[in-house]
mmCIF file of C-alpha atoms in Angstrom:
data_model
loop_
_atom_site.group_PDB
_atom_site.id
_atom_site.type_symbol
_atom_site.label_atom_id
_atom_site.label_comp_id
_atom_site.label_asym_id
_atom_site.label_seq_id
_atom_site.Cartn_x
_atom_site.Cartn_y
_atom_site.Cartn_z
ATOM 1 C CA MET A 982 0.000 0.000 0.000
ATOM 2 C CA ILE A 983 1.130 3.531 -0.791
ATOM 3 C CA ALA A 984 0.354 4.709 2.739
ATOM 4 C CA VAL A 985 2.693 2.113 4.253
ATOM 5 C CA SER A 986 5.453 2.929 1.775
ATOM 6 C CA PHE A 987 5.028 6.639 2.453
ATOM 7 C CA VAL A 988 5.356 6.167 6.213
ATOM 8 C CA ARG A 989 8.443 3.990 5.751
ATOM 9 C CA VAL A 990 10.062 6.584 3.461
ATOM 10 C CA MET A 991 9.324 9.378 5.939
ATOM 11 C CA LEU A 992 10.809 7.382 8.820
ATOM 12 C CA HIS A 993 13.861 6.582 6.710
ATOM 13 C CA LEU A 994 14.285 10.264 5.840
ATOM 14 C CA LEU A 995 14.049 11.120 9.549
ATOM 15 C CA GLN A 996 16.716 8.542 10.295
ATOM 16 C CA GLY A 997 18.919 10.067 7.596
ATOM 17 C CA LEU A 998 18.443 13.564 9.006
ATOM 18 C CA LEU A 999 19.428 12.392 12.479
ATOM 19 C CA ILE A 1000 22.504 10.554 11.196
ATOM 20 C CA ALA A 1001 23.616 13.583 9.185
ATOM 21 C CA ALA A 1002 23.046 16.008 12.052
ATOM 22 C CA VAL A 1003 24.347 13.942 14.978
ATOM 23 C CA ILE A 1004 26.844 11.429 13.574
ATOM 24 C CA PHE A 1005 28.367 12.942 10.408
ATOM 25 C CA PRO A 1006 30.224 15.746 12.222
ATOM 26 C CA TRP A 1007 32.146 13.171 14.302
ATOM 27 C CA ILE A 1008 33.168 10.527 11.752
ATOM 28 C CA ASN A 1009 35.738 10.388 8.963
ATOM 29 C CA SER A 1010 34.961 10.357 5.241
ATOM 30 C CA ALA A 1011 35.245 6.556 4.919
ATOM 31 C CA SER A 1012 32.671 6.017 7.670
ATOM 32 C CA ARG A 1013 30.436 8.685 6.161
ATOM 33 C CA ASP A 1014 30.606 7.013 2.740
ATOM 34 C CA ARG A 1015 29.714 3.656 4.286
ATOM 35 C CA ARG A 1016 26.633 5.125 5.962
ATOM 36 C CA ILE A 1017 25.591 6.933 2.764
ATOM 37 C CA LYS A 1018 25.902 3.652 0.852
ATOM 38 C CA GLN A 1019 23.803 1.769 3.403
ATOM 39 C CA TRP A 1020 21.168 4.506 3.661
ATOM 40 C CA SER A 1021 20.827 4.816 -0.127
ATOM 41 C CA ALA A 1022 20.463 1.053 -0.551
ATOM 42 C CA ALA A 1023 17.807 0.963 2.170
ATOM 43 C CA LEU A 1024 15.819 3.803 0.535
ATOM 44 C CA LEU A 1025 15.755 1.959 -2.791
ATOM 45 C CA SER A 1026 14.677 -1.225 -1.005
ATOM 46 C CA ILE A 1027 11.753 0.588 0.631
ATOM 47 C CA LEU A 1028 10.708 1.789 -2.830
ATOM 48 C CA HIS A 1029 10.982 -1.794 -4.158
ATOM 49 C CA ILE A 1030 13.808 -0.888 -6.515
ATOM 50 C CA LYS A 1031 16.504 -3.483 -7.141
ATOM 51 C CA VAL A 1032 19.922 -2.311 -8.330
ATOM 52 C CA ALA A 1033 21.706 -4.469 -10.903
ATOM 53 C CA LEU A 1034 25.332 -3.431 -11.390
ATOM 54 C CA GLN A 1035 26.853 -4.478 -14.706
ATOM 55 C CA VAL A 1036 30.548 -4.047 -15.426
ATOM 56 C CA GLN A 1037 31.541 -3.922 -19.093
ATOM 57 C CA ALA A 1038 34.602 -5.796 -20.245
ATOM 58 C CA GLY A 1039 37.712 -3.766 -19.454
ATOM 59 C CA ALA A 1040 35.928 -1.556 -16.931
ATOM 60 C CA GLU A 1041 37.106 -1.186 -13.359
ATOM 61 C CA SER A 1042 36.543 1.457 -10.725
ATOM 62 C CA GLU A 1043 39.339 4.032 -10.537
ATOM 63 C CA PRO A 1044 39.319 6.039 -7.271
ATOM 64 C CA GLY A 1045 40.466 9.300 -8.868
ATOM 65 C CA ALA A 1046 38.220 9.251 -11.935
ATOM 66 C CA LEU A 1047 35.499 11.852 -12.573
ATOM 67 C CA ILE A 1048 32.220 9.899 -12.667
ATOM 68 C CA VAL A 1049 29.738 10.911 -15.378
ATOM 69 C CA ALA A 1050 26.257 9.482 -16.001
ATOM 70 C CA ASN A 1051 23.092 10.085 -17.971
ATOM 71 C CA HIS A 1052 20.248 11.528 -15.918
ATOM 72 C CA VAL A 1053 16.773 9.973 -15.702
ATOM 73 C CA SER A 1054 15.500 10.673 -12.195
ATOM 74 C CA TRP A 1055 16.299 11.950 -8.715
ATOM 75 C CA LEU A 1056 16.744 8.244 -7.998
ATOM 76 C CA ASP A 1057 20.009 8.240 -9.984
ATOM 77 C CA ILE A 1058 21.997 9.743 -7.110
ATOM 78 C CA PHE A 1059 20.880 7.025 -4.706
ATOM 79 C CA VAL A 1060 21.418 4.255 -7.261
ATOM 80 C CA ILE A 1061 25.044 5.328 -7.739
ATOM 81 C CA ASN A 1062 25.565 5.995 -4.026
ATOM 82 C CA SER A 1063 24.269 2.517 -3.176
ATOM 83 C CA GLN A 1064 27.243 1.125 -5.105
ATOM 84 C CA ASN A 1065 29.930 3.798 -5.026
ATOM 85 C CA PRO A 1066 29.283 6.874 -2.822
ATOM 86 C CA CYS A 1067 30.250 10.170 -4.485
ATOM 87 C CA ARG A 1068 29.973 13.903 -4.092
ATOM 88 C CA PHE A 1069 27.520 15.021 -6.757
ATOM 89 C CA VAL A 1070 27.189 18.244 -8.674
ATOM 90 C CA ALA A 1071 23.460 19.055 -8.762
ATOM 91 C CA LYS A 1072 21.095 21.864 -9.691
ATOM 92 C CA ALA A 1073 20.728 24.513 -6.988
ATOM 93 C CA ASP A 1074 16.947 24.081 -6.760
ATOM 94 C CA ILE A 1075 17.412 20.580 -5.294
ATOM 95 C CA ARG A 1076 18.745 22.295 -2.162
ATOM 96 C CA SER A 1077 15.210 23.591 -1.510
ATOM 97 C CA TRP A 1078 13.586 20.151 -1.608
ATOM 98 C CA PRO A 1079 12.077 19.151 1.759
ATOM 99 C CA ALA A 1080 14.422 16.891 3.764
ATOM 100 C CA LEU A 1081 16.219 15.428 0.729
ATOM 101 C CA GLY A 1082 17.729 18.811 -0.140
ATOM 102 C CA TRP A 1083 19.293 19.197 3.289
ATOM 103 C CA LEU A 1084 20.376 15.547 3.318
ATOM 104 C CA SER A 1085 22.033 15.983 -0.085
ATOM 105 C CA ALA A 1086 23.945 18.983 1.242
ATOM 106 C CA GLN A 1087 25.144 17.027 4.281
ATOM 107 C CA ALA A 1088 26.280 14.217 1.968
ATOM 108 C CA GLY A 1089 28.584 16.695 0.230
ATOM 109 C CA THR A 1090 26.512 17.609 -2.828
ATOM 110 C CA ILE A 1091 27.895 20.584 -4.741
ATOM 111 C CA PHE A 1092 25.036 22.824 -5.854
ATOM 112 C CA ILE A 1093 25.295 24.879 -9.029
ATOM 113 C CA ALA A 1094 23.047 27.562 -10.517
ATOM 114 C CA ARG A 1095 22.797 26.641 -14.194
ATOM 115 C CA GLY A 1096 23.394 29.324 -16.782
ATOM 116 C CA LYS A 1097 25.586 31.501 -14.556
ATOM 117 C CA GLN A 1098 29.114 31.474 -15.949
ATOM 118 C CA ARG A 1099 30.683 32.785 -12.741
ATOM 119 C CA GLU A 1100 28.955 30.007 -10.801
ATOM 120 C CA VAL A 1101 30.183 27.373 -13.256
ATOM 121 C CA ARG A 1102 33.728 28.694 -12.911
ATOM 122 C CA ARG A 1103 33.544 28.604 -9.101
ATOM 123 C CA VAL A 1104 32.274 25.023 -9.094
ATOM 124 C CA TYR A 1105 34.818 23.975 -11.710
ATOM 125 C CA GLU A 1106 37.720 25.265 -9.618
ATOM 126 C CA GLY A 1107 36.322 23.492 -6.567
ATOM 127 C CA LEU A 1108 36.019 20.243 -8.504
ATOM 128 C CA VAL A 1109 39.673 20.326 -9.521
ATOM 129 C CA THR A 1110 40.705 20.824 -5.897
ATOM 130 C CA SER A 1111 38.391 18.028 -4.693
ATOM 131 C CA ILE A 1112 39.550 15.564 -7.353
ATOM 132 C CA GLU A 1113 43.203 16.309 -6.591
ATOM 133 C CA ALA A 1114 42.419 15.682 -2.901
ATOM 134 C CA GLY A 1115 41.215 12.180 -3.813
ATOM 135 C CA GLU A 1116 37.459 12.739 -3.493
ATOM 136 C CA ARG A 1117 35.018 10.867 -5.752
ATOM 137 C CA ILE A 1118 33.098 13.446 -7.783
ATOM 138 C CA ALA A 1119 30.128 12.734 -10.056
ATOM 139 C CA PHE A 1120 27.889 14.860 -12.260
ATOM 140 C CA PHE A 1121 25.150 14.612 -14.887
ATOM 141 C CA PRO A 1122 26.322 16.565 -17.959
ATOM 142 C CA GLU A 1123 22.883 16.659 -19.597
ATOM 143 C CA GLY A 1124 22.100 19.356 -17.048
ATOM 144 C CA THR A 1125 18.563 18.031 -16.581
ATOM 145 C CA THR A 1126 16.679 14.756 -16.568
ATOM 146 C CA ALA A 1127 15.712 13.133 -19.874
ATOM 147 C CA ALA A 1128 13.054 10.579 -20.780
ATOM 148 C CA GLN A 1129 14.461 7.107 -21.226
ATOM 149 C CA GLY A 1130 15.099 6.152 -24.820
ATOM 150 C CA GLY A 1131 17.543 8.957 -25.578
ATOM 151 C CA VAL A 1132 20.445 10.931 -24.153
ATOM 152 C CA LEU A 1133 20.455 14.732 -24.325
ATOM 153 C CA PRO A 1134 23.582 16.609 -25.506
ATOM 154 C CA PHE A 1135 26.253 16.866 -22.817
ATOM 155 C CA HIS A 1136 27.384 20.226 -21.489
ATOM 156 C CA SER A 1137 31.158 20.151 -21.658
ATOM 157 C CA ASN A 1138 32.260 22.820 -19.141
ATOM 158 C CA LEU A 1139 32.839 20.580 -16.122
ATOM 159 C CA PHE A 1140 34.749 17.977 -18.159
ATOM 160 C CA GLU A 1141 37.613 20.475 -18.046
ATOM 161 C CA ALA A 1142 38.056 19.605 -14.365
ATOM 162 C CA ALA A 1143 39.112 16.039 -15.252
ATOM 163 C CA ILE A 1144 41.521 17.334 -17.893
ATOM 164 C CA GLU A 1145 43.145 19.815 -15.514
ATOM 165 C CA ALA A 1146 43.298 17.312 -12.645
ATOM 166 C CA LYS A 1147 44.809 14.746 -15.047
ATOM 167 C CA VAL A 1148 42.314 11.999 -14.203
ATOM 168 C CA PRO A 1149 40.165 9.845 -16.509
ATOM 169 C CA VAL A 1150 36.404 10.019 -16.909
ATOM 170 C CA GLN A 1151 34.440 7.015 -15.597
ATOM 171 C CA PRO A 1152 31.118 6.758 -17.490
ATOM 172 C CA TYR A 1153 28.065 5.110 -15.964
ATOM 173 C CA ALA A 1154 24.890 4.330 -17.912
ATOM 174 C CA ILE A 1155 21.592 4.226 -16.018
ATOM 175 C CA ARG A 1156 18.191 2.880 -16.984
ATOM 176 C CA TYR A 1157 15.131 1.547 -15.171
ATOM 177 C CA ILE A 1158 13.363 -1.575 -16.417
ATOM 178 C CA ASP A 1159 10.348 -3.716 -15.571
ATOM 179 C CA GLU A 1160 10.078 -7.500 -15.208
ATOM 180 C CA GLN A 1161 10.017 -7.915 -18.987
ATOM 181 C CA GLY A 1162 13.205 -5.907 -19.413
ATOM 182 C CA LYS A 1163 11.379 -2.950 -20.964
ATOM 183 C CA LEU A 1164 12.028 0.660 -19.953
ATOM 184 C CA HIS A 1165 10.015 1.493 -16.831
ATOM 185 C CA ARG A 1166 8.392 4.872 -17.463
ATOM 186 C CA SER A 1167 7.495 5.368 -13.803
ATOM 187 C CA ALA A 1168 11.125 6.325 -13.215
ATOM 188 C CA ASP A 1169 11.113 9.205 -15.723
ATOM 189 C CA PHE A 1170 11.225 12.560 -13.917
ATOM 190 C CA ILE A 1171 10.509 15.058 -16.666
ATOM 191 C CA GLY A 1172 8.367 18.010 -17.704
ATOM 192 C CA ASP A 1173 6.182 19.588 -15.038
ATOM 193 C CA MET A 1174 6.342 16.585 -12.730
ATOM 194 C CA THR A 1175 7.087 17.532 -9.132
ATOM 195 C CA PHE A 1176 9.220 15.569 -6.710
ATOM 196 C CA VAL A 1177 6.087 14.538 -4.795
ATOM 197 C CA ASP A 1178 4.368 13.408 -8.025
ATOM 198 C CA SER A 1179 7.399 11.309 -8.892
ATOM 199 C CA MET A 1180 7.671 9.808 -5.415
ATOM 200 C CA LEU A 1181 3.989 8.778 -5.373
ATOM 201 C CA LEU A 1182 4.229 7.268 -8.852
ATOM 202 C CA ILE A 1183 7.263 5.227 -7.843
ATOM 203 C CA MET A 1184 5.524 4.081 -4.659
ATOM 204 C CA LYS A 1185 2.726 2.636 -6.787
ATOM 205 C CA THR A 1186 5.295 0.635 -8.732
ATOM 206 C CA ARG A 1187 6.540 -2.831 -7.867
ATOM 207 C CA ARG A 1188 9.561 -4.764 -9.109
ATOM 208 C CA MET A 1189 11.478 -1.967 -10.780
ATOM 209 C CA THR A 1190 15.137 -2.665 -11.521
ATOM 210 C CA ALA A 1191 17.736 0.074 -11.821
ATOM 211 C CA GLN A 1192 20.460 -1.065 -14.200
ATOM 212 C CA LEU A 1193 23.761 0.649 -13.506
ATOM 213 C CA ILE A 1194 26.371 -0.075 -16.176
ATOM 214 C CA MET A 1195 30.015 0.751 -15.451
ATOM 215 C CA LEU A 1196 31.930 1.545 -18.653
ATOM 216 C CA PRO A 1197 35.693 1.566 -19.234
ATOM 217 C CA THR A 1198 37.388 4.824 -18.280
ATOM 218 C CA ILE A 1199 38.155 7.427 -20.946
ATOM 219 C CA ASP A 1200 41.620 8.958 -20.986
ATOM 220 C CA THR A 1201 41.610 12.772 -20.827
ATOM 221 C CA ALA A 1202 45.262 13.416 -21.773
ATOM 222 C CA GLY A 1203 45.598 15.664 -24.802
ATOM 223 C CA THR A 1204 41.845 15.961 -25.381
ATOM 224 C CA HIS A 1205 39.469 18.947 -25.531
ATOM 225 C CA ARG A 1206 36.465 19.143 -23.210
ATOM 226 C CA ARG A 1207 33.963 19.137 -26.115
ATOM 227 C CA GLU A 1208 35.554 16.078 -27.640
ATOM 228 C CA LEU A 1209 35.579 14.414 -24.224
ATOM 229 C CA ALA A 1210 31.898 15.234 -23.645
ATOM 230 C CA GLN A 1211 30.883 13.841 -27.032
ATOM 231 C CA GLN A 1212 32.962 10.698 -26.575
ATOM 232 C CA THR A 1213 31.471 10.068 -23.127
ATOM 233 C CA ARG A 1214 27.922 10.657 -24.356
ATOM 234 C CA ALA A 1215 28.413 8.290 -27.283
ATOM 235 C CA ALA A 1216 29.765 5.562 -24.972
ATOM 236 C CA ILE A 1217 26.799 5.881 -22.596
ATOM 237 C CA ALA A 1218 24.253 5.968 -25.428
ATOM 238 C CA GLU A 1219 25.796 2.869 -27.006
ATOM 239 C CA ALA A 1220 25.707 0.995 -23.695
ATOM 240 C CA LEU A 1221 21.995 1.797 -23.395
ATOM 241 C CA GLY A 1222 21.233 0.993 -27.034
ATOM 242 C CA TYR A 1223 20.179 4.573 -27.757
ATOM 243 C CA THR A 1224 22.611 5.264 -30.604
ATOM 244 C CA ALA A 1225 19.796 5.693 -33.133
ATOM 245 C CA ASN A 1226 18.502 8.657 -31.101
ATOM 246 C CA ILE A 1227 21.804 10.541 -30.790
ATOM 247 C CA GLN A 1228 21.644 14.045 -32.215
ATOM 248 C CA GLU A 1229 24.313 16.653 -31.665
ATOM 249 C CA ASN A 1230 23.428 20.207 -30.668
ATOM 250 C CA PRO A 1231 26.550 22.405 -30.650
ATOM 251 C CA GLU A 1232 24.775 25.126 -28.677
ATOM 252 C CA GLN A 1233 24.307 22.771 -25.713
ATOM 253 C CA THR A 1234 27.721 21.145 -25.719
ATOM 254 C CA ALA A 1235 29.712 24.369 -25.311
#
């Protein structure tokens, strides 16, 4: 029942708020990552979402790599964190979301106001410093969520951080499927849909699987950020079988 799921989610959010407020200030980053991983996995379990991690041939997790993924839903952050906790770059309006916005901030999310060049530059410089300090950083270069079945053009600005920090890009491909292996549209978080609308729709769903595909890293040495963005997007689209829907838009990849 939706009512039961809603109560369980609210109690889990309360638990997360208490952990972040009372425990996070006193533990090291490794312990914090472990708790984020456990909490994220538990949230997905409450929502009846199973995570299936697939590792492509030649792919392996590199601690210093900049993690990049396509963006379907607010669930994406928790799917990745349930496997490999990261600091995410996210839109500034997420900070205003009830409970989850504050929790995301406590988990180290880096908020960015899209379209403000000075803001992009500030975040970019912070990313370089964080990557060089050994932190795992992840972002969604589409800049917004996209309906499953295609991948939007990738904004290339933040790819420069990997080039300057001299680390590879680690692509992840994400999709949500039903029991028949077809794309599960309940996961799509697009258009005028609110966070509450999305949450309620997901609560009505049973047996959704989040497929997280780890791709081989992409070397950044001697490459340009636009080339890197296009190469990463093509790799993710191919892994998802979306290559027929790839269309370049130079205005969005600058």
